[in-house]
Amino acid sequence: MPPLRPPQPRPGIRQPPSIIPLPAPEIAPTPVRRIEQVAEDSAQALQFFANRFGPPPLRHLTISPIPGRFGQGFPGLVYVSTLSYYQPQDQPLERLSAGARLFYSEQLRAHEIAHQWWGNLVISTGYPNEWLIESLADYSALLFLEHHKGERVLQEVLDRYKSNLLAKLDTGETVESVGPIVLGERLRTSRSPKAQYTITYEKGAWVLHMLRRLMGDQKFFSLLAELRRRYEYKPISTEEFRRLAVQFLPAVPGDPNLETFFGQWVYSTGIPTLRMTHRLTGKGPRLRLAGTVKQSGVPEHFSITVPVEIQFPGRTEKTETRVQTADGEAAFSVALKLRPTRVVLDPRNSVLAIKP
Ligand SMILES: [Zn+2]
């Protein structure tokens, strides 16, 4: 019997959404042990998504193990790897990295369930836009993880995705530099066999996460609900998604049509390195915090909005200022009444950047 492989695209035939596996150990899974827990977790994910994106396409959802290292989400039927029937501490997963344990025990199942909406109700117009479907499924799974495990887990996954994007190929280039997201399947080459997965799924999830941070949670969830409502049973292109997202963007100057955002993150490559310096002058209550954010590693026209968080002693409330980066240094200056304890550049992963 030939080995199971993730489905390969065939011209003219839209392939069902799939997810490519991480390396797995040689084991004989016994998925029956955890079947009730899997059913409960799956029901919770389904309910979480239905609350945000509207009802799923079918009233029943069957979750089935498949003896491979992948998953696939059809309308009303989800296959997940038998490894997804284990908990992270179980023996078959314990030899894997922390990221792979989370992937199999939590992420893969939620990702495939999210395809009930993204990939089955809303589809893409073709391979350059397929990243949208996989990114929506992947980020929806992360939203569910964040909801029931806390924001720290979301941040850990985003950090792992960033490491994968910054990993070096034999040529010395980073995986992310292989090509923009919209190259889709064309990113998969013999020199970079994993680039298509890492870029369209993981950088794609980052793109959605950055949009969420730009517009705030309420607007972002409204965007996803409207995406389902407007494109149910219809294909969507990247440009249609951009124009829809614009309608949920707060009125911030600089990039009102998200053309710079999509130009940098979707139609091009590049992850900036950001370094912050700051100093405090004056005396309380008339203090001034002044600083710079220096950007490097990207073309000179690259510009992003990055938050700087200012924390105070014994207080939970924080002050935030936003810096628009540019080639070289961008300055910021904030009047303060209290001396801050910490000044942190982008503490909640609002931008995909290297922050040494
Ligand atoms: Zn998928």
PDB file of N, CA and C in Angstrom, residues 129-198:
ATOM      1  N   ASN A 129      -5.442  32.598  -3.953  1.00  0.00           N
ATOM      2  CA  ASN A 129      -6.270  33.053  -2.827  1.00  0.00           C
ATOM      3  C   ASN A 129      -6.570  31.947  -1.818  1.00  0.00           C
ATOM      4  N   GLU A 130      -6.001  30.757  -2.069  1.00  0.00           N
ATOM      5  CA  GLU A 130      -6.285  29.627  -1.173  1.00  0.00           C
ATOM      6  C   GLU A 130      -5.698  29.864   0.223  1.00  0.00           C
ATOM      7  N   TRP A 131      -4.664  30.734   0.300  1.00  0.00           N
ATOM      8  CA  TRP A 131      -4.084  31.059   1.614  1.00  0.00           C
ATOM      9  C   TRP A 131      -5.157  31.574   2.572  1.00  0.00           C
ATOM     10  N   LEU A 132      -6.133  32.304   1.989  1.00  0.00           N
ATOM     11  CA  LEU A 132      -7.190  32.877   2.839  1.00  0.00           C
ATOM     12  C   LEU A 132      -7.933  31.780   3.586  1.00  0.00           C
ATOM     13  N   ILE A 133      -8.278  30.720   2.864  1.00  0.00           N
ATOM     14  CA  ILE A 133      -9.065  29.638   3.463  1.00  0.00           C
ATOM     15  C   ILE A 133      -8.250  28.935   4.543  1.00  0.00           C
ATOM     16  N   GLU A 134      -6.983  28.611   4.211  1.00  0.00           N
ATOM     17  CA  GLU A 134      -6.157  27.906   5.205  1.00  0.00           C
ATOM     18  C   GLU A 134      -5.820  28.813   6.391  1.00  0.00           C
ATOM     19  N   SER A 135      -5.583  30.081   6.111  1.00  0.00           N
ATOM     20  CA  SER A 135      -5.270  31.007   7.211  1.00  0.00           C
ATOM     21  C   SER A 135      -6.484  31.211   8.113  1.00  0.00           C
ATOM     22  N   LEU A 136      -7.648  31.304   7.506  1.00  0.00           N
ATOM     23  CA  LEU A 136      -8.863  31.474   8.313  1.00  0.00           C
ATOM     24  C   LEU A 136      -9.109  30.243   9.177  1.00  0.00           C
ATOM     25  N   ALA A 137      -8.898  29.050   8.602  1.00  0.00           N
ATOM     26  CA  ALA A 137      -9.080  27.828   9.400  1.00  0.00           C
ATOM     27  C   ALA A 137      -8.038  27.774  10.511  1.00  0.00           C
ATOM     28  N   ASP A 138      -6.799  28.101  10.168  1.00  0.00           N
ATOM     29  CA  ASP A 138      -5.731  28.010  11.161  1.00  0.00           C
ATOM     30  C   ASP A 138      -5.919  29.040  12.269  1.00  0.00           C
ATOM     31  N   TYR A 139      -6.242  30.277  11.878  1.00  0.00           N
ATOM     32  CA  TYR A 139      -6.382  31.303  12.915  1.00  0.00           C
ATOM     33  C   TYR A 139      -7.653  31.091  13.738  1.00  0.00           C
ATOM     34  N   SER A 140      -8.695  30.542  13.118  1.00  0.00           N
ATOM     35  CA  SER A 140      -9.895  30.209  13.897  1.00  0.00           C
ATOM     36  C   SER A 140      -9.543  29.190  14.979  1.00  0.00           C
ATOM     37  N   ALA A 141      -8.707  28.207  14.619  1.00  0.00           N
ATOM     38  CA  ALA A 141      -8.270  27.219  15.615  1.00  0.00           C
ATOM     39  C   ALA A 141      -7.501  27.911  16.739  1.00  0.00           C
ATOM     40  N   LEU A 142      -6.704  28.903  16.380  1.00  0.00           N
ATOM     41  CA  LEU A 142      -5.942  29.629  17.415  1.00  0.00           C
ATOM     42  C   LEU A 142      -6.872  30.463  18.302  1.00  0.00           C
ATOM     43  N   LEU A 143      -7.928  31.000  17.701  1.00  0.00           N
ATOM     44  CA  LEU A 143      -8.910  31.746  18.508  1.00  0.00           C
ATOM     45  C   LEU A 143      -9.565  30.815  19.527  1.00  0.00           C
ATOM     46  N   PHE A 144      -9.864  29.600  19.092  1.00  0.00           N
ATOM     47  CA  PHE A 144     -10.467  28.625  20.020  1.00  0.00           C
ATOM     48  C   PHE A 144      -9.467  28.245  21.113  1.00  0.00           C
ATOM     49  N   LEU A 145      -8.227  28.020  20.721  1.00  0.00           N
ATOM     50  CA  LEU A 145      -7.184  27.711  21.713  1.00  0.00           C
ATOM     51  C   LEU A 145      -7.051  28.840  22.735  1.00  0.00           C
ATOM     52  N   GLU A 146      -7.025  30.062  22.239  1.00  0.00           N
ATOM     53  CA  GLU A 146      -6.899  31.224  23.118  1.00  0.00           C
ATOM     54  C   GLU A 146      -8.086  31.293  24.075  1.00  0.00           C
ATOM     55  N   HIS A 147      -9.265  30.994  23.536  1.00  0.00           N
ATOM     56  CA  HIS A 147     -10.490  31.081  24.341  1.00  0.00           C
ATOM     57  C   HIS A 147     -10.460  30.090  25.502  1.00  0.00           C
ATOM     58  N   HIS A 148     -10.008  28.877  25.254  1.00  0.00           N
ATOM     59  CA  HIS A 148     -10.107  27.916  26.363  1.00  0.00           C
ATOM     60  C   HIS A 148      -8.777  27.607  27.035  1.00  0.00           C
ATOM     61  N   LYS A 149      -7.681  28.150  26.538  1.00  0.00           N
ATOM     62  CA  LYS A 149      -6.400  27.922  27.222  1.00  0.00           C
ATOM     63  C   LYS A 149      -5.682  29.216  27.605  1.00  0.00           C
ATOM     64  N   GLY A 150      -6.191  30.341  27.113  1.00  0.00           N
ATOM     65  CA  GLY A 150      -5.584  31.614  27.486  1.00  0.00           C
ATOM     66  C   GLY A 150      -4.688  32.188  26.394  1.00  0.00           C
ATOM     67  N   GLU A 151      -4.449  33.506  26.502  1.00  0.00           N
ATOM     68  CA  GLU A 151      -3.712  34.211  25.443  1.00  0.00           C
ATOM     69  C   GLU A 151      -2.263  33.745  25.332  1.00  0.00           C
ATOM     70  N   ARG A 152      -1.703  33.271  26.443  1.00  0.00           N
ATOM     71  CA  ARG A 152      -0.303  32.848  26.409  1.00  0.00           C
ATOM     72  C   ARG A 152      -0.075  31.750  25.363  1.00  0.00           C
ATOM     73  N   VAL A 153      -1.033  30.834  25.239  1.00  0.00           N
ATOM     74  CA  VAL A 153      -0.892  29.744  24.267  1.00  0.00           C
ATOM     75  C   VAL A 153      -0.911  30.298  22.840  1.00  0.00           C
ATOM     76  N   LEU A 154      -1.803  31.260  22.608  1.00  0.00           N
ATOM     77  CA  LEU A 154      -1.830  31.910  21.289  1.00  0.00           C
ATOM     78  C   LEU A 154      -0.473  32.522  20.976  1.00  0.00           C
ATOM     79  N   GLN A 155       0.104  33.227  21.951  1.00  0.00           N
ATOM     80  CA  GLN A 155       1.403  33.870  21.732  1.00  0.00           C
ATOM     81  C   GLN A 155       2.496  32.836  21.463  1.00  0.00           C
ATOM     82  N   GLU A 156       2.429  31.710  22.170  1.00  0.00           N
ATOM     83  CA  GLU A 156       3.432  30.656  21.953  1.00  0.00           C
ATOM     84  C   GLU A 156       3.355  30.114  20.531  1.00  0.00           C
ATOM     85  N   VAL A 157       2.122  29.910  20.049  1.00  0.00           N
ATOM     86  CA  VAL A 157       1.969  29.377  18.688  1.00  0.00           C
ATOM     87  C   VAL A 157       2.468  30.407  17.669  1.00  0.00           C
ATOM     88  N   LEU A 158       2.110  31.675  17.875  1.00  0.00           N
ATOM     89  CA  LEU A 158       2.574  32.707  16.943  1.00  0.00           C
ATOM     90  C   LEU A 158       4.103  32.796  16.947  1.00  0.00           C
ATOM     91  N   ASP A 159       4.710  32.651  18.113  1.00  0.00           N
ATOM     92  CA  ASP A 159       6.183  32.657  18.184  1.00  0.00           C
ATOM     93  C   ASP A 159       6.762  31.464  17.423  1.00  0.00           C
ATOM     94  N   ARG A 160       6.104  30.312  17.556  1.00  0.00           N
ATOM     95  CA  ARG A 160       6.572  29.121  16.826  1.00  0.00           C
ATOM     96  C   ARG A 160       6.451  29.342  15.326  1.00  0.00           C
ATOM     97  N   TYR A 161       5.332  29.910  14.902  1.00  0.00           N
ATOM     98  CA  TYR A 161       5.160  30.197  13.469  1.00  0.00           C
ATOM     99  C   TYR A 161       6.257  31.149  12.983  1.00  0.00           C
ATOM    100  N   LYS A 162       6.563  32.142  13.813  1.00  0.00           N
ATOM    101  CA  LYS A 162       7.600  33.106  13.413  1.00  0.00           C
ATOM    102  C   LYS A 162       8.952  32.401  13.260  1.00  0.00           C
ATOM    103  N   SER A 163       9.273  31.522  14.208  1.00  0.00           N
ATOM    104  CA  SER A 163      10.541  30.769  14.104  1.00  0.00           C
ATOM    105  C   SER A 163      10.575  29.946  12.828  1.00  0.00           C
ATOM    106  N   ASN A 164       9.448  29.323  12.478  1.00  0.00           N
ATOM    107  CA  ASN A 164       9.402  28.525  11.245  1.00  0.00           C
ATOM    108  C   ASN A 164       9.626  29.413  10.020  1.00  0.00           C
ATOM    109  N   LEU A 165       9.064  30.616  10.042  1.00  0.00           N
ATOM    110  CA  LEU A 165       9.217  31.531   8.913  1.00  0.00           C
ATOM    111  C   LEU A 165      10.651  32.043   8.796  1.00  0.00           C
ATOM    112  N   LEU A 166      11.317  32.173   9.947  1.00  0.00           N
ATOM    113  CA  LEU A 166      12.687  32.702   9.946  1.00  0.00           C
ATOM    114  C   LEU A 166      13.742  31.608   9.810  1.00  0.00           C
ATOM    115  N   ALA A 167      13.300  30.344   9.800  1.00  0.00           N
ATOM    116  CA  ALA A 167      14.256  29.230   9.645  1.00  0.00           C
ATOM    117  C   ALA A 167      14.986  29.386   8.312  1.00  0.00           C
ATOM    118  N   LYS A 168      16.233  28.941   8.301  1.00  0.00           N
ATOM    119  CA  LYS A 168      17.055  29.123   7.100  1.00  0.00           C
ATOM    120  C   LYS A 168      17.002  27.895   6.187  1.00  0.00           C
ATOM    121  N   LEU A 169      16.934  28.148   4.892  1.00  0.00           N
ATOM    122  CA  LEU A 169      17.064  27.093   3.886  1.00  0.00           C
ATOM    123  C   LEU A 169      18.549  26.820   3.645  1.00  0.00           C
ATOM    124  N   ASP A 170      18.844  25.803   2.851  1.00  0.00           N
ATOM    125  CA  ASP A 170      20.246  25.498   2.529  1.00  0.00           C
ATOM    126  C   ASP A 170      20.937  26.680   1.858  1.00  0.00           C
ATOM    127  N   THR A 171      20.162  27.489   1.176  1.00  0.00           N
ATOM    128  CA  THR A 171      20.727  28.651   0.470  1.00  0.00           C
ATOM    129  C   THR A 171      21.073  29.789   1.414  1.00  0.00           C
ATOM    130  N   GLY A 172      20.666  29.679   2.679  1.00  0.00           N
ATOM    131  CA  GLY A 172      20.902  30.755   3.635  1.00  0.00           C
ATOM    132  C   GLY A 172      19.740  31.721   3.739  1.00  0.00           C
ATOM    133  N   GLU A 173      18.795  31.610   2.800  1.00  0.00           N
ATOM    134  CA  GLU A 173      17.621  32.497   2.854  1.00  0.00           C
ATOM    135  C   GLU A 173      16.624  31.973   3.886  1.00  0.00           C
ATOM    136  N   THR A 174      15.759  32.861   4.347  1.00  0.00           N
ATOM    137  CA  THR A 174      14.718  32.396   5.258  1.00  0.00           C
ATOM    138  C   THR A 174      13.589  31.754   4.454  1.00  0.00           C
ATOM    139  N   VAL A 175      12.832  30.893   5.131  1.00  0.00           N
ATOM    140  CA  VAL A 175      11.667  30.262   4.497  1.00  0.00           C
ATOM    141  C   VAL A 175      10.705  31.345   4.000  1.00  0.00           C
ATOM    142  N   GLU A 176      10.515  32.387   4.805  1.00  0.00           N
ATOM    143  CA  GLU A 176       9.546  33.427   4.454  1.00  0.00           C
ATOM    144  C   GLU A 176       9.909  34.135   3.167  1.00  0.00           C
ATOM    145  N   SER A 177      11.212  34.197   2.860  1.00  0.00           N
ATOM    146  CA  SER A 177      11.655  34.955   1.682  1.00  0.00           C
ATOM    147  C   SER A 177      11.457  34.181   0.387  1.00  0.00           C
ATOM    148  N   VAL A 178      10.999  32.935   0.469  1.00  0.00           N
ATOM    149  CA  VAL A 178      10.806  32.138  -0.755  1.00  0.00           C
ATOM    150  C   VAL A 178       9.821  32.823  -1.695  1.00  0.00           C
ATOM    151  N   GLY A 179       8.792  33.436  -1.150  1.00  0.00           N
ATOM    152  CA  GLY A 179       7.843  34.134  -2.017  1.00  0.00           C
ATOM    153  C   GLY A 179       6.637  34.610  -1.248  1.00  0.00           C
ATOM    154  N   PRO A 180       5.856  35.506  -1.865  1.00  0.00           N
ATOM    155  CA  PRO A 180       4.665  36.009  -1.177  1.00  0.00           C
ATOM    156  C   PRO A 180       3.582  34.943  -1.039  1.00  0.00           C
ATOM    157  N   ILE A 181       2.698  35.169  -0.091  1.00  0.00           N
ATOM    158  CA  ILE A 181       1.635  34.209   0.221  1.00  0.00           C
ATOM    159  C   ILE A 181       0.828  33.834  -1.015  1.00  0.00           C
ATOM    160  N   VAL A 182       0.580  34.808  -1.887  1.00  0.00           N
ATOM    161  CA  VAL A 182      -0.313  34.567  -3.022  1.00  0.00           C
ATOM    162  C   VAL A 182       0.296  33.656  -4.088  1.00  0.00           C
ATOM    163  N   LEU A 183       1.548  33.235  -3.924  1.00  0.00           N
ATOM    164  CA  LEU A 183       2.077  32.229  -4.847  1.00  0.00           C
ATOM    165  C   LEU A 183       1.511  30.849  -4.537  1.00  0.00           C
ATOM    166  N   GLY A 184       0.949  30.693  -3.358  1.00  0.00           N
ATOM    167  CA  GLY A 184       0.249  29.451  -3.016  1.00  0.00           C
ATOM    168  C   GLY A 184       1.076  28.206  -3.279  1.00  0.00           C
ATOM    169  N   GLU A 185       0.504  27.271  -4.015  1.00  0.00           N
ATOM    170  CA  GLU A 185       1.171  25.986  -4.268  1.00  0.00           C
ATOM    171  C   GLU A 185       2.515  26.158  -4.969  1.00  0.00           C
ATOM    172  N   ARG A 186       2.686  27.267  -5.665  1.00  0.00           N
ATOM    173  CA  ARG A 186       3.956  27.469  -6.376  1.00  0.00           C
ATOM    174  C   ARG A 186       5.113  27.709  -5.420  1.00  0.00           C
ATOM    175  N   LEU A 187       4.818  27.906  -4.131  1.00  0.00           N
ATOM    176  CA  LEU A 187       5.882  28.057  -3.132  1.00  0.00           C
ATOM    177  C   LEU A 187       6.538  26.717  -2.810  1.00  0.00           C
ATOM    178  N   ARG A 188       5.879  25.619  -3.170  1.00  0.00           N
ATOM    179  CA  ARG A 188       6.397  24.291  -2.840  1.00  0.00           C
ATOM    180  C   ARG A 188       7.374  23.849  -3.941  1.00  0.00           C
ATOM    181  N   THR A 189       8.654  23.879  -3.621  1.00  0.00           N
ATOM    182  CA  THR A 189       9.657  23.459  -4.596  1.00  0.00           C
ATOM    183  C   THR A 189      10.576  22.435  -3.944  1.00  0.00           C
ATOM    184  N   SER A 190      11.421  21.807  -4.754  1.00  0.00           N
ATOM    185  CA  SER A 190      12.343  20.814  -4.197  1.00  0.00           C
ATOM    186  C   SER A 190      13.347  21.482  -3.250  1.00  0.00           C
ATOM    187  N   ARG A 191      13.624  22.774  -3.457  1.00  0.00           N
ATOM    188  CA  ARG A 191      14.552  23.475  -2.559  1.00  0.00           C
ATOM    189  C   ARG A 191      13.883  23.919  -1.272  1.00  0.00           C
ATOM    190  N   SER A 192      12.584  24.044  -1.299  1.00  0.00           N
ATOM    191  CA  SER A 192      11.872  24.513  -0.098  1.00  0.00           C
ATOM    192  C   SER A 192      10.541  23.761   0.016  1.00  0.00           C
ATOM    193  N   PRO A 193      10.594  22.456   0.295  1.00  0.00           N
ATOM    194  CA  PRO A 193       9.365  21.647   0.266  1.00  0.00           C
ATOM    195  C   PRO A 193       8.318  22.068   1.299  1.00  0.00           C
ATOM    196  N   LYS A 194       8.755  22.700   2.392  1.00  0.00           N
ATOM    197  CA  LYS A 194       7.785  23.076   3.433  1.00  0.00           C
ATOM    198  C   LYS A 194       7.345  24.531   3.346  1.00  0.00           C
ATOM    199  N   ALA A 195       7.918  25.273   2.403  1.00  0.00           N
ATOM    200  CA  ALA A 195       7.647  26.716   2.376  1.00  0.00           C
ATOM    201  C   ALA A 195       6.168  27.008   2.129  1.00  0.00           C
ATOM    202  N   GLN A 196       5.548  26.233   1.253  1.00  0.00           N
ATOM    203  CA  GLN A 196       4.129  26.499   0.944  1.00  0.00           C
ATOM    204  C   GLN A 196       3.292  26.403   2.217  1.00  0.00           C
ATOM    205  N   TYR A 197       3.542  25.363   3.007  1.00  0.00           N
ATOM    206  CA  TYR A 197       2.776  25.202   4.246  1.00  0.00           C
ATOM    207  C   TYR A 197       3.082  26.335   5.227  1.00  0.00           C
ATOM    208  N   THR A 198       4.362  26.580   5.460  1.00  0.00           N
ATOM    209  CA  THR A 198       4.750  27.573   6.465  1.00  0.00           C
ATOM    210  C   THR A 198       4.242  28.964   6.089  1.00  0.00           C
TER     211      THR A 198
END
